[in-house]
PDB file of C-alpha atoms in Angstrom:
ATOM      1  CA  UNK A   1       7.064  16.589  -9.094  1.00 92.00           C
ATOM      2  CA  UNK A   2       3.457  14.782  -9.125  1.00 95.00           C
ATOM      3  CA  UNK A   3       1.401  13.160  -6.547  1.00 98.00           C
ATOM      4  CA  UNK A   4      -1.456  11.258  -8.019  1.00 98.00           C
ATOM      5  CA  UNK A   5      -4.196   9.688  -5.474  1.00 98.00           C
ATOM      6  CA  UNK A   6      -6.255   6.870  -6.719  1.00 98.00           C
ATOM      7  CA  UNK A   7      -8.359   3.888  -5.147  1.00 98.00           C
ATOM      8  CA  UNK A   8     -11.092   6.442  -4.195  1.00 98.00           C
ATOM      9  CA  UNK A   9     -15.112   5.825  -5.134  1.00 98.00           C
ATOM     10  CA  UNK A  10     -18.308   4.417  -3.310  1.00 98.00           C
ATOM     11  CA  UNK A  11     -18.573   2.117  -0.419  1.00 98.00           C
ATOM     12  CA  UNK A  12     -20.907   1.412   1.943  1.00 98.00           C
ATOM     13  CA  UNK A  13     -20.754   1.990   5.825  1.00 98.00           C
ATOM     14  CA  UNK A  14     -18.632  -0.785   7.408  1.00 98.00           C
ATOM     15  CA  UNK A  15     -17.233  -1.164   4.196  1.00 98.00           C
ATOM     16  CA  UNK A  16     -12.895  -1.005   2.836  1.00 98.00           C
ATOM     17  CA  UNK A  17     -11.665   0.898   0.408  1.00 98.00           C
ATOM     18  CA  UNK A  18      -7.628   1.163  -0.401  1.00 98.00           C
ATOM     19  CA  UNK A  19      -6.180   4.337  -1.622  1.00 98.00           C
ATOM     20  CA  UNK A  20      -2.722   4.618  -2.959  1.00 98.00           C
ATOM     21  CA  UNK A  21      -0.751   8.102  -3.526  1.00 98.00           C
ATOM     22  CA  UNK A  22       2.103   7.680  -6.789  1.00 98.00           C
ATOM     23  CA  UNK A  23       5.139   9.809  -6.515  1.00 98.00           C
ATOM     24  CA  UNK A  24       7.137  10.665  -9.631  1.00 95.00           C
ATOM     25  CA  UNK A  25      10.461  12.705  -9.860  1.00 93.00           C
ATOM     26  CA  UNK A  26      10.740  12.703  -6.124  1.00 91.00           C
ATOM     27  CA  UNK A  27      13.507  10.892  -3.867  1.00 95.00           C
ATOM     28  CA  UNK A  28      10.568   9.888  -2.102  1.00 97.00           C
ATOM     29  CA  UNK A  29      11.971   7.886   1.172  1.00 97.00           C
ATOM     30  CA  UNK A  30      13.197  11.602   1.741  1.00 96.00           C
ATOM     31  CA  UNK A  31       9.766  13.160   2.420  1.00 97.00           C
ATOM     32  CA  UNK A  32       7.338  12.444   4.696  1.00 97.00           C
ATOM     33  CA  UNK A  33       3.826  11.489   4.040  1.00 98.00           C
ATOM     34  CA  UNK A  34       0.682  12.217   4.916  1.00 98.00           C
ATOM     35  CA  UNK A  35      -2.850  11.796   3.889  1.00 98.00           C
ATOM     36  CA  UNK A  36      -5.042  14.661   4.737  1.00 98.00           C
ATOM     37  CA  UNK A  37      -9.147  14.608   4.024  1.00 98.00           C
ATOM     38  CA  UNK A  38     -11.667  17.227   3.284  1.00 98.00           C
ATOM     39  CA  UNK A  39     -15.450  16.537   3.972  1.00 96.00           C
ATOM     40  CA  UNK A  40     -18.569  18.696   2.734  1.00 92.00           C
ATOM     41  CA  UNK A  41     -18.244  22.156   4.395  1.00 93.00           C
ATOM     42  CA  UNK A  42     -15.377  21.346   6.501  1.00 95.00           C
ATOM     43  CA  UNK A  43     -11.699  22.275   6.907  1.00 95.00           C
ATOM     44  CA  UNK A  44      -8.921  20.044   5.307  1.00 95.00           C
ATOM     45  CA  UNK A  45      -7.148  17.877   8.194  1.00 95.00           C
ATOM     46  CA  UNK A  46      -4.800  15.237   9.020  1.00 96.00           C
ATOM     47  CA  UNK A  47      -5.807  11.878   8.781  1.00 98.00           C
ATOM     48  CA  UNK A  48      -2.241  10.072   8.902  1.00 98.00           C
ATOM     49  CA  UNK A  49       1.532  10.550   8.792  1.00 98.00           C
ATOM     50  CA  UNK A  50       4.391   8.107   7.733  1.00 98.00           C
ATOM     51  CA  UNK A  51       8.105   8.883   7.919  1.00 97.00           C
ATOM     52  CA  UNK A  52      10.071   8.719   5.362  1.00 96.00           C
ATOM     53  CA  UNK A  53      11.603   5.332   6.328  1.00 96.00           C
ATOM     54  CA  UNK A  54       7.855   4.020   6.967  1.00 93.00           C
ATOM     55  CA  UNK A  55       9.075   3.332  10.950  1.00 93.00           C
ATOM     56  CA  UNK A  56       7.110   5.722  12.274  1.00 95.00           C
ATOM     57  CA  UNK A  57       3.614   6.428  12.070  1.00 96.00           C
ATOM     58  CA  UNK A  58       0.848   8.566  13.590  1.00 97.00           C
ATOM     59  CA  UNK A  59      -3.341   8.613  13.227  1.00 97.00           C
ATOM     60  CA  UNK A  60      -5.515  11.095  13.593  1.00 96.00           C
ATOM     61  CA  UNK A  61      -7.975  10.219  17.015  1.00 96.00           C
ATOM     62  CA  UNK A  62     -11.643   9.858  15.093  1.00 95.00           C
ATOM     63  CA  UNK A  63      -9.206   6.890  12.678  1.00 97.00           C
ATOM     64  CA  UNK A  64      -6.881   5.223  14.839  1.00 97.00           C
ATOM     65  CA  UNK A  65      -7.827   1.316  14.670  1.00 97.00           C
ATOM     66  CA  UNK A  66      -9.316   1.771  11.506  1.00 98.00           C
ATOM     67  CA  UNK A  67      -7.211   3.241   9.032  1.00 98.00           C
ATOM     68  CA  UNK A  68      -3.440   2.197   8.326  1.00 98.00           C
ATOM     69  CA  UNK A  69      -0.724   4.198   6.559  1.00 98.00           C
ATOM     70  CA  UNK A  70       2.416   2.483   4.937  1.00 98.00           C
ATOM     71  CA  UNK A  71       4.408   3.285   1.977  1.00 98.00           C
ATOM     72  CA  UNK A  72       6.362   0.818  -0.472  1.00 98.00           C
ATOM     73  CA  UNK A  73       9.113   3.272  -1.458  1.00 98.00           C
ATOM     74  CA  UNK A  74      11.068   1.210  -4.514  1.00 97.00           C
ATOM     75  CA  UNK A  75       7.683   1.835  -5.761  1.00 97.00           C
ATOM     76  CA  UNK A  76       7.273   5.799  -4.537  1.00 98.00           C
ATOM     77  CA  UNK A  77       3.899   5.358  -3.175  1.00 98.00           C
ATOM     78  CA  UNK A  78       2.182   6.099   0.132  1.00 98.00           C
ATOM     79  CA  UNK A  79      -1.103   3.951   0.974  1.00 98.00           C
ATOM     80  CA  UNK A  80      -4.390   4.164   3.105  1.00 98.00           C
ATOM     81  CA  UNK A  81      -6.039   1.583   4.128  1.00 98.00           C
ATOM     82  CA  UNK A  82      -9.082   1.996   5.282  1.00 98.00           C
ATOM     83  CA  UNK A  83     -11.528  -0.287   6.498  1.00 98.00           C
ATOM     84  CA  UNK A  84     -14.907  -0.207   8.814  1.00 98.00           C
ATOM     85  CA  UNK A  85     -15.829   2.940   6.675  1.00 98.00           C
ATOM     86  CA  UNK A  86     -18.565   5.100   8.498  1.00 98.00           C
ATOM     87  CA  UNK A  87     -20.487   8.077   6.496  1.00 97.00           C
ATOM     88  CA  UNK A  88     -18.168  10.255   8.228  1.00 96.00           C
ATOM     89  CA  UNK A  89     -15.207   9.421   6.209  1.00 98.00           C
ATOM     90  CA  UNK A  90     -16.918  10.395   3.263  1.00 98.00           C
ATOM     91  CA  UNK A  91     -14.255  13.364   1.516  1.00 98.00           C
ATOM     92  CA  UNK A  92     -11.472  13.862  -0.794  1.00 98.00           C
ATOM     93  CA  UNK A  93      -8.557  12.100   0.146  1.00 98.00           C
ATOM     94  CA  UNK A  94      -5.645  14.334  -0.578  1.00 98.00           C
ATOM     95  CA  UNK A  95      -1.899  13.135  -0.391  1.00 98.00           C
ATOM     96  CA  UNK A  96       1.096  15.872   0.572  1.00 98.00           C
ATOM     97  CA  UNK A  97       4.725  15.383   0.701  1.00 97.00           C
ATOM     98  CA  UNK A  98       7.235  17.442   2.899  1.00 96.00           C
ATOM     99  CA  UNK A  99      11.348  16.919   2.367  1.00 95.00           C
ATOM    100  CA  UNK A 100      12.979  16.121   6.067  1.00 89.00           C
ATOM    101  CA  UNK A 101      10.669  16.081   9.191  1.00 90.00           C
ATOM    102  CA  UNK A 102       6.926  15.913  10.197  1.00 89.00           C
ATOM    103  CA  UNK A 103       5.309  19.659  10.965  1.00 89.00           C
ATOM    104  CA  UNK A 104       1.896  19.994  11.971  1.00 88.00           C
ATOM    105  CA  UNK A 105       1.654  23.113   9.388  1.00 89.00           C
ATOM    106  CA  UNK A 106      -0.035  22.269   6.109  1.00 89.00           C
ATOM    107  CA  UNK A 107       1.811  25.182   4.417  1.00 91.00           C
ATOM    108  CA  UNK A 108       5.264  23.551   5.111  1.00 92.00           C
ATOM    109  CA  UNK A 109       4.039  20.818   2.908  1.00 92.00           C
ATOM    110  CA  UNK A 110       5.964  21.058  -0.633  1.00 93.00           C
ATOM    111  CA  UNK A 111       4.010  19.046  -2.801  1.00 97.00           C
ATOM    112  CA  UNK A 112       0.239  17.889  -3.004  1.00 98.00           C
ATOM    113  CA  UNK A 113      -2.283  15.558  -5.257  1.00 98.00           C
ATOM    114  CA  UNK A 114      -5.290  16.701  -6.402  1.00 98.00           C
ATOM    115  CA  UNK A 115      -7.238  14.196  -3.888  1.00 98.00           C
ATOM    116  CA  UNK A 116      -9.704  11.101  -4.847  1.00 98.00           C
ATOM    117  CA  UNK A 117     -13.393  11.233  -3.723  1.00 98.00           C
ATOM    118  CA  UNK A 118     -14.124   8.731  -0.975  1.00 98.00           C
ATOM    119  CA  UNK A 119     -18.285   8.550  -0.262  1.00 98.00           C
ATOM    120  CA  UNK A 120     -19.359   5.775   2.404  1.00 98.00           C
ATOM    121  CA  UNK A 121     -23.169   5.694   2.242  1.00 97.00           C
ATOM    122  CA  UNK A 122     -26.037   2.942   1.565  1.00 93.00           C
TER     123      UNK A 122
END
């Protein structure tokens, strides 16, 4: 199993970037999805969660109105996009797949990317 992030790079503030998260050898509308982020010096968190069927969906506070989560899964891939960027969502973007239900534990997550690099500044 491999989750590869892309669409990461440099924006400025107020600016949109679109990241996308490729699944291979995965019955993807199994798992659910989630993007987490990692900034300088900080602890990895949740930015959003999708259900496997893409019906339900959940945003981190700091995000919500922002940043949108969906998932095309004849494709296998989970999206994030983000728009009015700040300098505060600059991180890696890392995706992570878990078979069945949502948890809030990172460990129960089976399968991870290696994240894309998302810098907002002027």
């Amino acid at each position: 199993v491999q989750l590869v992030e892309s669409g990461g790079g440099l924006v400025q503030p107020g600016g949109s970037l679109r990241l996308s998260c490729a699944a291979s050898r995965l019955t993807f509308s199994s798992y659910v999805m989630n993007w987490y982020r990692q900034g300088p010096g900080k602890e990895r968190g949740l930015v959003a969660t999708i259900t496997g069927a893409g019906s339900i969906t959940d945003y981190w506070d700091s995000v919500k109105g922002r940043f949108t989560i969906s998932r095309d899964n004849a494709k296998s891939t989970v999206y994030l996009e983000m728009n009015s960027l700040k300098t505060e969502d600059t991180a890696v973007y890392y995706c992570a797949a878990k078979r069945g239900a949502y948890s809030d534990l990172r460990i129960s997550y089976d399968y991870w990317g290696r994240g894309t690099q998302v810098t907002v500044s002027l």
